[in-house]
Amino acid sequence: MNNIQEILAYNKTFVESKEYEKYTAGKYPTRKMVIITCMDTRLVEMLPKAMNLKNGDVKIIKNAGAIISQPFGSVMRSVLVAIYELGADEVLVVGHTECGMASLHAETMIGHMVERGVSEEVMTTLENSGIRLQKWLRGFDSVEEGVKHTVEVIKKHPLLPPNVPVHGMVIDSATGELDLVAEGYGQQASL
């Protein structure tokens, strides 16, 4: 049985036994918060538990490194949707220790792409089209600095309401301990 077959078989039992009932929640976050965090597998269950979050409490956006690299990309769009359409009035960026983005090297990843079948011709075409893979695929030197950078991108966004606090934390990926690296209360402009 492959992964998809296994998932579908489990899901059939999940639905038939009404396991979903214990996860029932509305679409609006009860704590009125949106969290941007890393897609790291260690955080799937640990982050909500370490923050005492239950299903329906917050909106969670996950990507590599909890980084907003494009101010008008899909992650920032999701933050704005959470604020303007889903009632969030606070933003929290959560990076984590031992993040793979801290050790990401563009050259190595590009090498892996070529090894897995992406042609040199495609790489050359992208480069000639103005896409700088070296820049786009780079990681960061410090998780704390990565979090602070994303906090600043959000705070300075021209479409963010001036009264929305933006915070930053780093979670220890082994213990769940949280370290506040950017506190947003009092830093937002008043309307």
XYZ file of N, CA, C and O in Angstrom, residues 14 18 36-37 46 48 83 86 117 146 164 170 186:
52
model
N -11.771 7.299 9.721
C -11.870 8.566 10.449
C -13.256 9.193 10.275
O -13.896 9.604 11.243
N -16.693 9.236 12.879
C -16.959 10.628 13.267
C -15.870 11.226 14.171
O -16.154 12.034 15.050
N 2.832 32.895 11.374
C 3.664 32.435 10.263
C 4.767 31.618 10.906
O 5.491 32.122 11.777
N 4.887 30.358 10.511
C 5.917 29.508 11.091
C 6.513 28.612 10.020
O 6.072 28.612 8.871
N 4.122 20.055 18.081
C 4.759 20.740 19.203
C 4.371 22.215 19.295
O 4.097 22.713 20.384
N 1.629 24.060 18.406
C 0.344 24.354 19.069
C 0.323 23.947 20.547
O -0.213 24.679 21.381
N -6.226 38.974 8.286
C -6.550 40.226 8.980
C -7.859 40.824 8.469
O -8.767 41.111 9.246
N -10.770 37.469 7.904
C -11.012 36.421 8.896
C -10.885 36.897 10.338
O -10.950 36.105 11.265
N 16.909 15.827 -12.414
C 16.369 15.910 -13.760
C 16.056 17.282 -14.310
O 15.604 17.401 -15.451
N 16.380 36.053 10.954
C 15.347 35.704 9.974
C 13.964 36.101 10.461
O 13.158 36.667 9.720
N -2.024 46.963 14.009
C -1.835 45.519 14.170
C -0.441 45.239 14.719
O 0.555 45.526 14.063
N 11.193 32.593 18.683
C 11.912 31.403 18.241
C 11.540 30.294 19.212
O 11.607 30.479 20.430
N 2.581 48.228 21.489
C 3.109 49.570 21.683
C 3.948 50.050 20.524
O 4.300 51.223 20.467
